[in-house]
Amino acid sequence: MGRAIVVTSGKGGVGKTTTTANLGVSLALMGKKVCLMDLDIGLRNLDVILGLDNRIIYDIVDVASGEAKLRQALVKDKRFDSLYVLPAAQTTNKDSLTPEQVKTIVDELQQEFDYVFIDCPAGIEQGFLNAIAGADGAIVVTTPEISAVRDADRVIGLLEQHPLDDQPKLVINRIRKNMMDNGDTMDIDEITQHLGIELLGIVVDDDAVIRTSNHGEPIVMDPDNQASQGYRNIARRINGETVPLMQIDDTKESKQSFWSKLGNLFSKKD
Amino acid sequence: MKAVSLKGTKNGYELVLDEAASFTDSIAELTDLLAKLDHDYPTKRMHLDIITGNRLLNDAQRDEIHRLFANYKHLLINGISSNVITIAEAKRIRESENVHVIYQTIRNGQEFTVTGDVLFLGTIHEGGKLVTSGNIYVLGSVHGVIQAGAPNSEDKFIVGDLHTAQQIRIGEQFDIVADKQIKGSFQNVAYVNNLHILDYGKIGELKQINPKFYNRIGGVQ
């Protein structure tokens, strides 16, 4: 019996879908059987990030309404045999599913997979209630922006009202080290302490995340990238390993000191 | 033992309904008694306190007594009183006089409503709201909206460090904290002054701020 984890945030654009995709691929890399469920009905894009949008035949609404079998709707990943996506419907809206239908599908998937990740839509309406219906645990994704932290706070409050088996855990995404160091954004400790839930991991902001997503190749496929390492660490923690919080290496950041620029200048001449 | 007895006191007349008698008997005797009073003193105006002892009358029974009295213009009911109250009423009273100790995080979008006084040890996040009908004593941290004396009692106050709050509300008055210079101190008291404006003082000035409360908690005059 696998674990079902909903990835949610309240605010849009903080990286729920990217996180879902990358955690799914990381766990698949570790040899786990993983299913990713896209519940952002009407605005599906989990399949796009994974480069699987051309393989969709049926979607979750077809399964819920009984027009297709679950097995028919699952899309197998082109890289891993153990990674599957259950795509969202494009033609209807979030009200076309009920929490009971979602729960039935999640329960069925849990029989077969080690991990079921549920990609929650932004907002706290019906789509959110559907997404948390079948979940055992939740990952709350936020960024160091104040608006994202506020919405995360709201969502944690709602999760406390609809308690899941496991306490929600926090992922801080799109961290920009130089802004955090300058005090322009809240730092990791501040956010974690404010929200009062356990920190599951951090992911730095990296242009490569968007670049790779645009090619349908999740960033975790690149083992040397910092954001990729952040996701891989989170995946290992979900799998029960103890991994220390990564130190953010800022040599790749654009803001460099005068001396390091000077150093670079000389080293280029060699 | 009679089911209904009429007594004179220095404050007027008491009509005692025996708690052990059946209500039907009481009503029958009361009917006779009122008829007799009316016959003996047809013009004398009498105000009667009805005392039911350890019995609680329900609404229908009260109505029945009121209907009996309605027949006589000069016989009036001062009030119906009893030694006992319902459990629900007792709970309501206890609830409203109890100091509730609250230790929880009120998050963005959550509203926590309480009746009575609150000792607040938790955290109110930005966008969270704590609302009570009584006073609030804050030992936790407040980054949201805090309201005492809801919906409209202006004799309530909030003690504690409120300089990080978004709004302070007492009764119908409110302050946007960012627009005010409120010092960060656990000794602060927010209250409504006699100009109906939110004002701030120190715990030491409680006697001037709210003499009623000061006396209730046993402050030395």
XYZ file of C-alpha atoms in Angstrom:
491
model
C 0.000 0.000 0.000
C 1.676 3.197 -1.198
C 1.543 6.684 0.214
C -0.547 9.401 -1.383
C 0.916 12.878 -1.031
C -0.811 16.035 -2.202
C 1.389 18.906 -3.401
C -0.349 22.184 -2.677
C 0.403 25.855 -2.065
C -2.655 28.076 -2.288
C -0.886 30.596 -4.473
C -0.289 29.856 -8.109
C 3.079 29.923 -9.810
C 5.201 28.826 -6.866
C 6.115 25.530 -8.506
C 3.593 22.894 -7.438
C 3.576 21.155 -10.790
C 7.350 21.422 -11.211
C 7.822 20.019 -7.714
C 5.388 17.178 -8.372
C 7.122 16.262 -11.620
C 10.626 16.435 -10.196
C 9.840 14.500 -7.027
C 8.115 11.868 -9.145
C 11.112 11.507 -11.423
C 13.558 11.508 -8.453
C 11.699 8.662 -6.776
C 11.467 6.817 -10.081
C 15.254 7.219 -10.390
C 15.489 5.568 -6.972
C 13.549 2.626 -8.390
C 10.172 3.387 -6.820
C 6.852 2.909 -8.556
C 5.358 6.376 -8.789
C 2.104 7.750 -10.133
C 1.565 11.484 -10.632
C -2.034 12.653 -10.611
C -2.842 15.991 -12.193
C -5.898 17.483 -10.502
C -5.626 20.886 -12.113
C -8.684 20.104 -14.214
C -9.094 22.466 -17.146
C -5.498 23.689 -16.983
C -3.436 20.550 -17.205
C 0.312 20.902 -17.570
C 1.989 18.218 -15.499
C 2.078 16.098 -18.661
C 3.648 18.990 -20.614
C 6.504 19.409 -18.132
C 7.222 15.696 -18.406
C 6.956 15.822 -22.192
C 4.060 13.360 -22.221
C 1.289 15.606 -23.551
C 1.301 13.856 -26.925
C 0.562 10.466 -25.353
C -2.710 11.249 -23.572
C -5.714 9.161 -24.604
C -8.036 9.343 -21.586
C -8.043 11.570 -18.545
C -9.112 11.502 -14.890
C -12.652 12.705 -15.616
C -13.093 9.824 -18.059
C -12.002 7.453 -15.290
C -14.267 9.048 -12.688
C -17.264 8.927 -14.999
C -16.538 5.324 -15.887
C -15.852 5.981 -19.584
C -12.347 4.584 -19.266
C -10.534 2.142 -17.004
C -7.843 3.588 -14.747
C -5.265 1.425 -16.493
C -6.227 2.875 -19.873
C -5.886 6.451 -18.718
C -2.459 6.099 -17.076
C 0.305 7.438 -19.297
C 3.651 5.660 -18.950
C 6.724 7.891 -18.847
C 9.037 7.696 -21.836
C 12.164 7.478 -19.629
C 11.111 5.276 -16.710
C 8.986 2.166 -16.686
C 7.997 2.789 -13.095
C 6.625 6.335 -13.571
C 3.050 6.988 -14.661
C 0.913 10.096 -15.071
C -2.849 10.295 -14.670
C -3.623 13.404 -16.713
C -6.235 16.026 -15.889
C -9.147 16.748 -18.195
C -8.910 19.791 -20.409
C -12.487 20.171 -21.515
C -14.350 20.502 -18.212
C -13.775 22.370 -14.966
C -12.840 21.526 -11.392
C -16.445 20.927 -10.342
C -16.720 17.891 -12.593
C -15.034 15.732 -9.937
C -16.159 14.990 -6.391
C -13.873 14.264 -3.423
C -15.345 10.732 -3.244
C -14.447 10.008 -6.883
C -10.889 11.248 -6.318
C -10.562 9.171 -3.165
C -11.674 6.030 -5.005
C -9.081 6.608 -7.740
C -6.300 7.381 -5.234
C -7.140 4.259 -3.217
C -6.935 2.159 -6.357
C -3.579 3.705 -7.353
C -2.166 3.165 -3.864
C -2.629 -0.594 -4.304
C -0.198 -0.592 -7.178
C 2.262 2.254 -6.635
C 4.771 3.094 -3.880
C 4.008 6.786 -4.158
C 1.038 8.682 -5.541
C 1.626 12.410 -5.915
C -1.433 14.590 -6.339
C -0.802 17.898 -8.078
C -3.279 20.316 -6.509
C -4.638 23.301 -8.426
C -4.012 26.810 -7.101
C -6.733 28.239 -4.908
C -8.725 26.794 -2.034
C -12.010 25.937 -3.727
C -13.465 22.644 -4.903
C -10.252 21.681 -6.693
C -8.319 21.904 -3.435
C -10.914 19.851 -1.536
C -10.827 17.217 -4.301
C -7.044 17.067 -4.198
C -6.743 16.522 -0.449
C -9.608 14.001 -0.315
C -7.553 10.877 -0.864
C -4.180 12.037 0.447
C -2.262 10.622 3.429
C 0.113 13.561 3.639
C 0.695 16.985 2.159
C 3.632 18.966 0.856
C 3.055 22.705 1.063
C 5.167 24.525 -1.497
C 6.011 28.165 -0.964
C 8.550 30.663 -2.216
C 10.285 33.296 -0.061
C 7.765 35.881 -1.291
C 5.429 37.260 1.361
C 2.303 36.602 -0.725
C 3.236 32.958 -1.174
C 3.976 32.570 2.546
C 0.585 34.104 3.442
C -1.221 31.716 1.124
C 0.791 28.791 2.482
C -0.311 29.853 5.975
C -3.935 29.848 4.801
C -3.582 26.411 3.242
C -1.920 24.964 6.355
C -4.894 26.312 8.322
C -7.264 24.513 5.962
C -5.214 21.311 6.195
C -5.510 21.531 9.985
C -9.285 21.706 9.555
C -9.249 18.632 7.278
C -6.472 16.695 8.993
C -4.599 14.080 6.971
C -2.787 11.095 8.498
C 0.576 12.858 8.371
C 1.348 16.441 9.309
C 1.900 18.730 6.314
C 5.535 19.380 5.380
C 7.111 22.434 3.853
C 9.138 22.910 0.678
C 10.619 26.345 0.053
C 11.088 26.747 -3.666
C 12.795 29.325 -5.887
C 15.261 30.528 -3.283
C 17.521 33.319 -4.430
C 20.533 33.280 -2.183
C 21.680 36.847 -2.809
C 18.243 38.326 -2.038
C 17.935 36.203 1.090
C 21.411 37.236 2.251
C 20.594 40.900 1.674
C 17.437 40.557 3.737
C 15.218 41.361 0.744
C 13.205 38.176 1.314
C 12.391 36.138 4.402
C 15.056 33.554 5.146
C 14.545 29.805 5.472
C 14.394 29.774 9.269
C 11.975 32.688 9.385
C 9.568 31.039 6.953
C 9.746 27.659 8.662
C 9.251 29.112 12.105
C 6.417 31.358 10.973
C 4.499 28.550 9.298
C 5.175 26.180 12.168
C 5.472 22.968 10.140
C 8.403 20.692 9.456
C 10.752 21.739 6.652
C 11.083 18.989 4.069
C 13.577 20.742 1.844
C 14.656 23.739 -0.155
C 15.151 24.315 -3.858
C 17.125 27.188 -5.355
C 15.848 29.324 -8.198
C 17.584 28.333 -11.372
C 16.897 29.287 -14.979
C 17.650 25.722 -15.936
C 14.429 24.568 -14.198
C 12.334 26.492 -16.700
C 14.651 25.717 -19.594
C 14.470 21.969 -19.030
C 10.714 22.058 -18.355
C 10.257 23.728 -21.710
C 11.889 20.699 -23.296
C 9.772 18.251 -21.350
C 12.831 17.078 -19.416
C 12.560 17.621 -15.637
C 15.584 19.253 -14.019
C 16.328 16.237 -11.786
C 17.669 14.430 -14.836
C 20.757 16.653 -14.487
C 22.624 15.409 -11.387
C 24.976 18.401 -11.187
C 22.353 21.114 -11.010
C 21.684 22.662 -7.570
C 17.916 22.745 -7.988
C 18.039 19.134 -9.080
C 19.976 18.219 -5.925
C 17.360 20.039 -3.847
C 14.597 17.911 -5.370
C 16.612 14.728 -5.052
C 17.241 15.429 -1.364
C 13.523 15.995 -0.798
C 12.735 12.723 -2.553
C 15.222 10.871 -0.324
C 13.659 12.402 2.787
C 10.191 11.355 1.604
C 11.624 7.861 1.216
C 12.692 7.911 4.857
C 16.386 8.733 4.540
C 18.035 11.346 6.719
C 19.653 13.957 4.522
C 21.177 17.151 5.921
C 19.838 20.441 4.573
C 21.934 21.462 1.582
C 24.187 24.461 1.749
C 23.376 26.829 -1.060
C 26.436 27.387 -3.170
C 26.344 30.926 -4.494
C 29.310 30.918 -6.857
C 26.953 30.531 -9.784
C 24.872 33.506 -8.765
C 25.114 36.619 -10.893
C 26.073 38.845 -7.980
C 29.789 38.467 -7.392
C 32.186 40.498 -5.360
C 34.720 42.773 -6.983
C 37.602 40.468 -6.081
C 36.014 37.341 -7.467
C 35.228 39.167 -10.718
C 38.832 40.260 -10.886
C 39.893 36.699 -10.207
C 37.675 35.444 -13.024
C 39.182 37.998 -15.351
C 42.698 36.696 -14.748
C 41.719 33.069 -14.809
C 40.119 33.535 -18.229
C 43.463 34.740 -19.654
C 45.256 31.604 -18.590
C -49.895 22.555 52.692
C -51.410 24.888 50.216
C -50.138 24.904 46.670
C -50.251 28.689 46.463
C -49.724 31.103 49.327
C -49.844 34.868 49.363
C -47.426 36.709 51.620
C -46.905 40.333 52.373
C -43.359 41.613 52.572
C -42.002 45.080 53.127
C -41.481 45.353 49.377
C -44.993 44.311 48.409
C -46.632 40.957 47.886
C -45.152 37.564 47.167
C -47.074 34.755 45.619
C -45.294 31.516 46.475
C -46.077 28.486 44.277
C -45.185 25.372 46.232
C -42.606 23.420 44.263
C -43.956 20.085 45.522
C -47.509 20.714 44.319
C -48.595 19.755 40.833
C -48.782 22.644 38.441
C -52.462 21.936 37.665
C -53.255 22.228 41.393
C -51.266 25.446 41.616
C -53.152 26.947 38.685
C -56.515 25.875 40.138
C -55.704 27.439 43.509
C -54.265 30.530 41.842
C -57.484 31.004 39.869
C -59.525 30.859 43.086
C -57.093 33.126 44.935
C -57.160 35.792 42.242
C -60.962 35.657 42.086
C -61.093 36.065 45.882
C -58.644 38.993 45.813
C -60.653 40.641 43.094
C -63.831 40.125 45.115
C -62.351 41.382 48.406
C -60.348 44.324 47.021
C -61.916 45.151 43.646
C -59.998 48.396 43.115
C -56.760 47.891 45.037
C -53.706 47.879 42.731
C -51.399 45.014 43.716
C -47.963 44.167 42.351
C -47.054 40.534 42.921
C -43.697 38.773 42.824
C -44.246 35.185 41.803
C -41.769 32.819 43.409
C -41.532 29.253 42.143
C -38.914 27.935 44.580
C -36.857 25.027 43.262
C -39.048 24.670 40.220
C -38.419 26.094 36.793
C -41.503 27.029 34.787
C -41.421 26.502 31.061
C -42.678 29.091 28.599
C -46.152 27.508 28.296
C -46.579 27.511 32.092
C -45.475 31.129 32.329
C -47.944 32.050 29.603
C -50.714 30.292 31.510
C -49.991 32.390 34.630
C -49.839 35.575 32.566
C -53.203 34.678 30.969
C -54.778 34.265 34.421
C -53.567 37.691 35.519
C -54.721 39.278 32.277
C -58.321 38.876 33.525
C -57.703 41.362 36.347
C -56.583 44.880 35.480
C -55.468 45.823 39.004
C -53.474 42.664 39.703
C -50.041 42.847 38.120
C -47.050 40.523 37.923
C -43.796 42.105 39.020
C -41.758 39.140 37.898
C -41.483 35.371 38.064
C -38.368 34.162 39.830
C -36.903 30.814 40.727
C -34.048 29.467 42.824
C -32.856 27.270 39.980
C -31.599 27.645 36.386
C -31.209 25.203 33.540
C -27.892 23.501 32.862
C -27.710 25.281 29.508
C -28.125 28.633 31.209
C -25.536 27.723 33.861
C -23.093 26.768 31.120
C -23.750 30.018 29.300
C -23.058 32.007 32.461
C -19.915 30.050 33.223
C -18.792 30.427 29.629
C -19.226 34.182 29.675
C -17.405 34.667 32.981
C -14.671 32.126 32.483
C -11.211 33.192 31.348
C -10.484 31.001 28.342
C -6.868 30.014 27.962
C -6.132 29.763 24.246
C -2.902 28.272 23.023
C -3.093 27.861 19.309
C -2.020 29.326 16.038
C -4.718 31.322 14.290
C -3.630 31.284 10.692
C -4.334 33.507 7.714
C -8.060 33.399 6.939
C -9.065 31.742 10.215
C -11.401 33.396 12.655
C -11.492 32.252 16.269
C -14.569 33.417 18.164
C -14.936 33.144 21.942
C -17.450 34.336 24.536
C -15.929 35.848 27.645
C -12.404 36.791 28.603
C -9.394 35.291 26.877
C -5.872 34.612 28.051
C -4.085 34.301 24.737
C -0.837 32.340 24.654
C -0.810 31.427 20.974
C 0.033 33.218 17.770
C -2.233 35.150 15.439
C -0.733 35.188 11.970
C -1.279 37.966 9.448
C -4.862 37.618 8.227
C -5.986 35.640 11.295
C -8.628 36.995 13.626
C -9.379 36.528 17.329
C -12.808 37.793 18.367
C -14.244 37.731 21.864
C -17.068 39.414 23.754
C -14.864 40.019 26.785
C -11.376 41.266 27.585
C -8.189 39.813 26.116
C -4.914 39.318 27.966
C -2.162 38.675 25.443
C 0.992 36.776 26.288
C 1.447 35.301 22.818
C 2.189 37.139 19.624
C -0.319 38.991 17.510
C 0.275 39.691 13.827
C -3.368 39.688 12.771
C -6.617 41.229 13.919
C -7.612 41.147 17.577
C -11.056 42.187 18.781
C -12.385 42.511 22.321
C -15.910 43.457 23.345
C -17.557 42.063 20.203
C -19.986 43.126 18.903
C -20.392 46.457 20.663
C -19.265 46.635 24.301
C -16.820 49.470 24.673
C -16.053 48.796 28.323
C -13.702 45.970 27.368
C -9.942 46.195 26.913
C -6.912 44.322 25.623
C -3.751 43.959 27.686
C -0.465 42.995 26.101
C 2.033 43.618 23.360
C 0.047 44.662 20.298
C 2.556 46.646 18.283
C 2.895 43.879 15.686
C -0.874 43.478 15.173
C -2.639 44.506 11.973
C -5.740 45.885 13.656
C -6.964 46.385 17.184
C -10.731 46.448 17.599
C -12.752 47.050 20.730
C -16.528 47.138 20.393
C -17.162 49.173 17.269
C -13.892 51.111 17.435
C -10.802 50.060 15.535
C -7.230 51.147 14.931
C -4.905 50.302 12.060
C -1.764 49.617 14.053
C 0.622 50.619 11.254
C -0.802 54.153 11.367
C -0.281 54.508 15.136
C 2.764 54.678 17.311
C 2.119 51.791 19.678
C 4.996 50.789 21.877
C 5.905 47.137 22.183
C 5.243 46.289 25.810
C 3.317 43.584 27.654
C 2.220 46.317 30.076
C 0.102 48.053 27.444
C -3.656 48.368 27.737
C -5.826 49.221 24.724
C -9.236 50.590 25.700
C -12.019 52.877 24.540
C -11.934 56.244 26.290
C -14.962 58.389 27.135
C -14.713 60.152 23.785
C -15.352 56.726 22.193
C -11.856 56.635 20.728
C -9.374 53.789 21.104
C -6.677 54.828 23.518
C -3.584 53.231 25.006
C -2.302 53.205 28.548
C -0.303 51.158 31.011
C -1.492 48.420 33.364
C -0.642 50.744 36.241
C -3.362 53.116 35.077
C -6.075 50.439 35.044
C -7.886 52.135 37.926
C -8.421 55.250 35.821
C -8.964 53.344 32.592
C -11.647 50.959 33.818
C -12.679 51.555 37.462
C -15.470 48.945 37.265
C -13.106 46.194 36.271
C -10.522 47.415 38.759
C -13.038 47.044 41.575
C -14.270 43.672 40.348
C -10.792 42.144 40.467
C -10.367 43.521 43.968
C -8.069 46.452 43.347
C -7.549 48.497 46.519
C -9.408 51.795 46.316
